[in-house]
mmCIF file of N, CA and C in Angstrom:
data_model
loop_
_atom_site.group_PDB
_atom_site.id
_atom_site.type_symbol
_atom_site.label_atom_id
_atom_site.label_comp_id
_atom_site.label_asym_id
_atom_site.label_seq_id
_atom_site.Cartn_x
_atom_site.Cartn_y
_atom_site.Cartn_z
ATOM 1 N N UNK R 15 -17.241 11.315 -17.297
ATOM 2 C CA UNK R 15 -15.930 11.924 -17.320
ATOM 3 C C UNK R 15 -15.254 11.525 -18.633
ATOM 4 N N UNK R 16 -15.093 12.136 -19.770
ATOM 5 C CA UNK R 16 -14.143 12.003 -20.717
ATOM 6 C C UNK R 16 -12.717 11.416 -20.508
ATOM 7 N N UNK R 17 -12.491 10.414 -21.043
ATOM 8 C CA UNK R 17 -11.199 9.816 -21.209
ATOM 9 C C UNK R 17 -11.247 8.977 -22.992
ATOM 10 N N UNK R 18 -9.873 8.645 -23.158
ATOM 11 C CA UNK R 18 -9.060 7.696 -24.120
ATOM 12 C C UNK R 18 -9.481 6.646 -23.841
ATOM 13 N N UNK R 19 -9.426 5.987 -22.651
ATOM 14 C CA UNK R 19 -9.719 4.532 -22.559
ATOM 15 C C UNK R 19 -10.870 4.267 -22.347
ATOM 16 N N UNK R 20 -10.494 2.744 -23.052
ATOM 17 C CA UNK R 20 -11.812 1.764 -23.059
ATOM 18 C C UNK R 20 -12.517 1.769 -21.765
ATOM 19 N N UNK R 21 -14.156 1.937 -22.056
ATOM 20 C CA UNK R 21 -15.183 1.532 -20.507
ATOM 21 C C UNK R 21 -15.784 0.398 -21.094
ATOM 22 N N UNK R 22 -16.180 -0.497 -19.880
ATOM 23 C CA UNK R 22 -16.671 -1.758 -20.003
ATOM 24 C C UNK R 22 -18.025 -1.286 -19.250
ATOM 25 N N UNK R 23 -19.129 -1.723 -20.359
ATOM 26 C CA UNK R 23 -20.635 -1.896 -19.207
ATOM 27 C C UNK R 23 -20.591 -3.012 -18.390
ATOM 28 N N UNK R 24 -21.498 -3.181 -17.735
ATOM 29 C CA UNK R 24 -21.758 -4.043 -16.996
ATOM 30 C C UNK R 24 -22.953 -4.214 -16.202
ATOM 31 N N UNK R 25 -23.962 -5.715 -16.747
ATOM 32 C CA UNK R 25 -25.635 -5.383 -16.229
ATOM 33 C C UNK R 25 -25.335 -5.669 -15.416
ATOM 34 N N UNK R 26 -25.985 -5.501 -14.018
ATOM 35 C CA UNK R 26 -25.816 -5.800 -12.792
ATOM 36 C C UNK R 26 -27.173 -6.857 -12.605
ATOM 37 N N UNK R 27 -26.459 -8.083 -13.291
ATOM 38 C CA UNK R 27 -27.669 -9.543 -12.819
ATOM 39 C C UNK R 27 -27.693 -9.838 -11.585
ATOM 40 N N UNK R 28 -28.785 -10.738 -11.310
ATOM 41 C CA UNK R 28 -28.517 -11.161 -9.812
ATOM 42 C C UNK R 28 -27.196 -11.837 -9.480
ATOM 43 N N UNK R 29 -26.603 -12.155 -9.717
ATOM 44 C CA UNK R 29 -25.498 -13.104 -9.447
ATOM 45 C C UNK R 29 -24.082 -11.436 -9.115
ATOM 46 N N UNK R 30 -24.043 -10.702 -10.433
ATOM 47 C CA UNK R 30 -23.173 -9.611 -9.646
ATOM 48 C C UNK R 30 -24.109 -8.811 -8.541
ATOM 49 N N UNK R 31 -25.167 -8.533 -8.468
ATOM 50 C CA UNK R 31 -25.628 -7.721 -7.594
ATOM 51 C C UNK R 31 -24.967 -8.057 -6.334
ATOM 52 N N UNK R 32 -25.648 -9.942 -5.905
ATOM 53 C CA UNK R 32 -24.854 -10.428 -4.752
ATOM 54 C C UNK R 32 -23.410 -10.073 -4.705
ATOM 55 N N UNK R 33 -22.429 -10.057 -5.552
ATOM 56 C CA UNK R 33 -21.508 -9.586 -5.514
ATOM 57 C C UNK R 33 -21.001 -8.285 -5.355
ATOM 58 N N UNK R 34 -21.827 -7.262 -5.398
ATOM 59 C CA UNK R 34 -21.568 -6.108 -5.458
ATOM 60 C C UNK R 34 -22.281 -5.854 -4.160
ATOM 61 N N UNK R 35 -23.137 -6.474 -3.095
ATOM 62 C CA UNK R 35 -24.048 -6.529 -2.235
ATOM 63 C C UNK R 35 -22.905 -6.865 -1.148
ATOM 64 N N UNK R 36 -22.046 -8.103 -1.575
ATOM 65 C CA UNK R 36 -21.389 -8.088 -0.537
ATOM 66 C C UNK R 36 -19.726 -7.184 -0.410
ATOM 67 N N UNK R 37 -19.306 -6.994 -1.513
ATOM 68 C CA UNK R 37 -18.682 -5.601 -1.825
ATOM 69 C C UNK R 37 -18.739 -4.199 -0.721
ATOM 70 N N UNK R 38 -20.252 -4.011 -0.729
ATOM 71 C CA UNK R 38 -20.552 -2.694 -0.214
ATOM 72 C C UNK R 38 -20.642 -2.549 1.309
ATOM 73 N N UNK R 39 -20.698 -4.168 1.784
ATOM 74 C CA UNK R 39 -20.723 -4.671 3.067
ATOM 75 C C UNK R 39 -18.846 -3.998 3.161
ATOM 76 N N UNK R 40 -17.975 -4.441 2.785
ATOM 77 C CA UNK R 40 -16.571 -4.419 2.243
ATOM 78 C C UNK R 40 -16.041 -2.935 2.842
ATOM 79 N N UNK R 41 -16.830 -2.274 1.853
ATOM 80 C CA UNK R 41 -16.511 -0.932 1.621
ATOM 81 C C UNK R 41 -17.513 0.172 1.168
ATOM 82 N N UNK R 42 -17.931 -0.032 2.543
ATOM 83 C CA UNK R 42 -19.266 0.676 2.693
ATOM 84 C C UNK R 42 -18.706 2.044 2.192
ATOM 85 N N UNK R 43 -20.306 2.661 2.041
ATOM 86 C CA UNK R 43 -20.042 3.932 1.358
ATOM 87 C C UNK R 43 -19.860 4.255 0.271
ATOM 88 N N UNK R 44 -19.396 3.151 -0.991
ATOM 89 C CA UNK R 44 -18.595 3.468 -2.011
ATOM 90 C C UNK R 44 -19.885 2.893 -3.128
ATOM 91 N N UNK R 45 -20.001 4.039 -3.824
ATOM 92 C CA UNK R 45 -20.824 3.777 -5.182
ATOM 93 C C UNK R 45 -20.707 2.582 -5.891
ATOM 94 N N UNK R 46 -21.854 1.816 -6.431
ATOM 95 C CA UNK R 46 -21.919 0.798 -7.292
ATOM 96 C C UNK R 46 -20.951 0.508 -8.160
ATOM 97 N N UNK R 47 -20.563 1.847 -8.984
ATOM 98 C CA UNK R 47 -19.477 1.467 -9.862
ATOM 99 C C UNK R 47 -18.276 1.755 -9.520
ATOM 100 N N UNK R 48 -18.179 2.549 -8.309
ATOM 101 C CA UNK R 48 -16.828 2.128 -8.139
ATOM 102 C C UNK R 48 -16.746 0.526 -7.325
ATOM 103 N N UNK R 49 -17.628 0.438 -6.638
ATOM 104 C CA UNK R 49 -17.307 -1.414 -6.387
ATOM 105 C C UNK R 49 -17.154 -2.484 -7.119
ATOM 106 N N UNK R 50 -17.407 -1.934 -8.412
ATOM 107 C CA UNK R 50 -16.528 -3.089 -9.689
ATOM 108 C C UNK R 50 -15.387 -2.962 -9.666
ATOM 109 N N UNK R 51 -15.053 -1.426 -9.745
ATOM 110 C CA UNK R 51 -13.618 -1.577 -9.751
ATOM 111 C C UNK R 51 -12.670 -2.158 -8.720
ATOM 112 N N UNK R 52 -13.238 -1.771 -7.355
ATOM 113 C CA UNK R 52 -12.465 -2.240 -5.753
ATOM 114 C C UNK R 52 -12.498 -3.641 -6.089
ATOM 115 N N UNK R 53 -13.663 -4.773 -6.596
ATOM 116 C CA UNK R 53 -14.163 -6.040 -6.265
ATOM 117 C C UNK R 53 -12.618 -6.776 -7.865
ATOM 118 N N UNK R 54 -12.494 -6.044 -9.295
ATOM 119 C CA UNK R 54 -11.386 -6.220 -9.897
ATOM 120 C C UNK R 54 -10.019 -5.963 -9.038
ATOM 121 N N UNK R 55 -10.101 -5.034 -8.478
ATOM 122 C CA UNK R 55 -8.506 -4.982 -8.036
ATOM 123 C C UNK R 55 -8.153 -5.818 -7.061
ATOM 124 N N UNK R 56 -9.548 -6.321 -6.396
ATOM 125 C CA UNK R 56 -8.979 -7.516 -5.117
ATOM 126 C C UNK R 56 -9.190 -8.294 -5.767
ATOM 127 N N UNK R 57 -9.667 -9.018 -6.398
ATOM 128 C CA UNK R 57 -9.410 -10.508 -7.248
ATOM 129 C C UNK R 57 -8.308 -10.198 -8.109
ATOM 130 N N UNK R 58 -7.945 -9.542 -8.958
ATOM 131 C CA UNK R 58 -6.236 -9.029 -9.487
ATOM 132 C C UNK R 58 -5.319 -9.525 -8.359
ATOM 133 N N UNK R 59 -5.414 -9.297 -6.948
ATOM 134 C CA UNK R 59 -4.511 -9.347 -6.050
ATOM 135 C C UNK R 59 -4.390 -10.840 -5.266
ATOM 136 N N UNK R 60 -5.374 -11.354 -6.047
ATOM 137 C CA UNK R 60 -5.967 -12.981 -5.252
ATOM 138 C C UNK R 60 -5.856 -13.037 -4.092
ATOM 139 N N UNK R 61 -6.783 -11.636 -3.749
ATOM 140 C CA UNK R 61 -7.267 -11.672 -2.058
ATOM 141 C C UNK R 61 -5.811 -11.497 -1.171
ATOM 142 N N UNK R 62 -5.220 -10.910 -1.116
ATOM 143 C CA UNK R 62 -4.500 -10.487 -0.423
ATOM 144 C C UNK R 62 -4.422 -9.119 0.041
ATOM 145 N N UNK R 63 -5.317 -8.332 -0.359
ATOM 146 C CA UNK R 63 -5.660 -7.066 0.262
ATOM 147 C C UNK R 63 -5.918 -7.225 2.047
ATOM 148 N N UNK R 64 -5.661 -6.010 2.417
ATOM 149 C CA UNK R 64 -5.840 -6.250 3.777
ATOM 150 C C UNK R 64 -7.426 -6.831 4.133
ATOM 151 N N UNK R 65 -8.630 -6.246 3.550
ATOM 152 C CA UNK R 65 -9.943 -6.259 3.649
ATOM 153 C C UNK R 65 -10.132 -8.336 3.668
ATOM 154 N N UNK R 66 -9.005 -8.367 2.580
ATOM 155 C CA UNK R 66 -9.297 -10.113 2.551
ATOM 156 C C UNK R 66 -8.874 -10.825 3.499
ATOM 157 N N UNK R 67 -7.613 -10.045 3.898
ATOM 158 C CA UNK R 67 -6.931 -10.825 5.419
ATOM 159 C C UNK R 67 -7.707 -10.935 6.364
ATOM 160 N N UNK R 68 -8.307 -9.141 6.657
ATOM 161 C CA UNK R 68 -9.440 -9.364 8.003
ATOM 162 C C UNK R 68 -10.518 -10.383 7.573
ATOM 163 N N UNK R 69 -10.881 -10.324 6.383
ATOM 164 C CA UNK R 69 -12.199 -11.610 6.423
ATOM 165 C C UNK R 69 -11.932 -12.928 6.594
ATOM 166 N N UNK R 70 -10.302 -13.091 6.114
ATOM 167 C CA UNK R 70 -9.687 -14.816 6.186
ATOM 168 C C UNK R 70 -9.780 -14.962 7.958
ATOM 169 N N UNK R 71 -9.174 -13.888 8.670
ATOM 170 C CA UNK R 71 -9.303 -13.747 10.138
ATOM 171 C C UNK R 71 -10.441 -14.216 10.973
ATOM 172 N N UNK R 72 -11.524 -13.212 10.326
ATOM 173 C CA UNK R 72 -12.822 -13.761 11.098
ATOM 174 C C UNK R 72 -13.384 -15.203 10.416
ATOM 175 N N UNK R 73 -13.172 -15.569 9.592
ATOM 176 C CA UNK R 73 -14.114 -16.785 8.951
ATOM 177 C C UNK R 73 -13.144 -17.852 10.323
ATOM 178 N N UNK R 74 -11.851 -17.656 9.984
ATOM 179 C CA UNK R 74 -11.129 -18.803 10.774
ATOM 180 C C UNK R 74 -11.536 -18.719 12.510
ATOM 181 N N UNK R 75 -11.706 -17.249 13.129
ATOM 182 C CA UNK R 75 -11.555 -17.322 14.438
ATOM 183 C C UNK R 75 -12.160 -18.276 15.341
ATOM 184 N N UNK R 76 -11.661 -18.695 16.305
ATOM 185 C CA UNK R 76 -12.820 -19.898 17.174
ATOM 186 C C UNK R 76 -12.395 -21.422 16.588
ATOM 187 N N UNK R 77 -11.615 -21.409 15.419
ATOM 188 C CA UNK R 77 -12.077 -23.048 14.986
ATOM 189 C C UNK R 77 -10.846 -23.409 15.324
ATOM 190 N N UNK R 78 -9.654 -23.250 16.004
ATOM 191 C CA UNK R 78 -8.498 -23.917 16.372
ATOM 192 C C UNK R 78 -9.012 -24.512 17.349
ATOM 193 N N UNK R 79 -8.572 -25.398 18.115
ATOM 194 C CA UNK R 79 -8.419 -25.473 19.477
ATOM 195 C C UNK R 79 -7.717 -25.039 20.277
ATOM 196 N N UNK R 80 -8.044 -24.524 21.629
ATOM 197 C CA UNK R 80 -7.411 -24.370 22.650
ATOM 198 C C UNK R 80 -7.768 -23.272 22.860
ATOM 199 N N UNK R 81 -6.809 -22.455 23.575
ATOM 200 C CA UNK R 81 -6.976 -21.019 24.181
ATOM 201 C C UNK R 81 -6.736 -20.006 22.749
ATOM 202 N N UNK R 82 -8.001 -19.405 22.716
ATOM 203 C CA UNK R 82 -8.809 -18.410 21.755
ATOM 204 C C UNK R 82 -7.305 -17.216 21.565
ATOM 205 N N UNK R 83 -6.789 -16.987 22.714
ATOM 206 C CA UNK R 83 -5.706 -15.886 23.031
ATOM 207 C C UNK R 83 -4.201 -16.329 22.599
ATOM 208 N N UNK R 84 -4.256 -17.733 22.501
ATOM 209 C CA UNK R 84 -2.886 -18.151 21.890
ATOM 210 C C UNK R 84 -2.815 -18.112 20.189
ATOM 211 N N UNK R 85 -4.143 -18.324 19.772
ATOM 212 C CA UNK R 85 -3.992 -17.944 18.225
ATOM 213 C C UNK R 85 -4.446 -17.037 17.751
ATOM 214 N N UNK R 86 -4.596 -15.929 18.462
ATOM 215 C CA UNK R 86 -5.300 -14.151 18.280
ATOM 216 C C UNK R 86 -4.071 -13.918 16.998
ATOM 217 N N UNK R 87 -3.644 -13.894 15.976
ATOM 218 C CA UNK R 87 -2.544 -13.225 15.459
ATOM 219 C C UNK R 87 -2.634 -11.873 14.776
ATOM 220 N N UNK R 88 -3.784 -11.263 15.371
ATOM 221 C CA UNK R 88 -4.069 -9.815 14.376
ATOM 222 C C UNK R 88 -3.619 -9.352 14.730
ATOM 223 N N UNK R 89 -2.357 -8.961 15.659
ATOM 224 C CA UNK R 89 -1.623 -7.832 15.782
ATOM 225 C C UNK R 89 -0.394 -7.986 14.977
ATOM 226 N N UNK R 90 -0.130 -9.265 14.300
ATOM 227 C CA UNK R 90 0.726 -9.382 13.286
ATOM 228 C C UNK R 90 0.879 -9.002 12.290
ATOM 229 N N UNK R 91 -0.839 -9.106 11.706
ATOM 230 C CA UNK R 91 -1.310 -8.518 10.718
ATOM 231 C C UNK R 91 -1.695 -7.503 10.413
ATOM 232 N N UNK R 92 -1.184 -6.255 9.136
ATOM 233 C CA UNK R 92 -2.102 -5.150 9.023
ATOM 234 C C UNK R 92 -3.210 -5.673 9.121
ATOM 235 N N UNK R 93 -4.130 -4.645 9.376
ATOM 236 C CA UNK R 93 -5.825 -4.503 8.897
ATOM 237 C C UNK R 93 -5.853 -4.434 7.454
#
């Protein structure tokens, strides 16, 4: 697509692949290169996208103590 602005290549080493591997897990469906761009705009945002909230959600769920239903807070939270 023709444009003015600067494009950046980018080899896809093992180290971004994994990154772009778990990206697509993210936001399935979405072409390689656009998952550079999605994977820049959520680190721009230092993970505060909703996609990062639901993952902060599940990494944490289960590890409080007590009743699982007293610290459910995803209905607080967008998705």
């Amino acid at each position: 697509m023709p444009t003015t602005r600067p494009r950046h290549p980018v080899t896809e080493t093992d180290e971004i692949a994994e990154v772009l591997d778990a990206a697509a897990q993210r936001w399935s469906g979405a072409p390689r290169a656009k998952l550079v761009q999605l994977v820049l705009l959520d680190w721009a945002r230092g993970g505060r996208s909703p996609a990062a909230r639901a993952d902060a959600r599940a990494e944490l769920a289960g590890s409080l103590p007590g009743s699982a239903a007293l610290y459910d807070r995803t209905e607080d939270w967008p998705a």
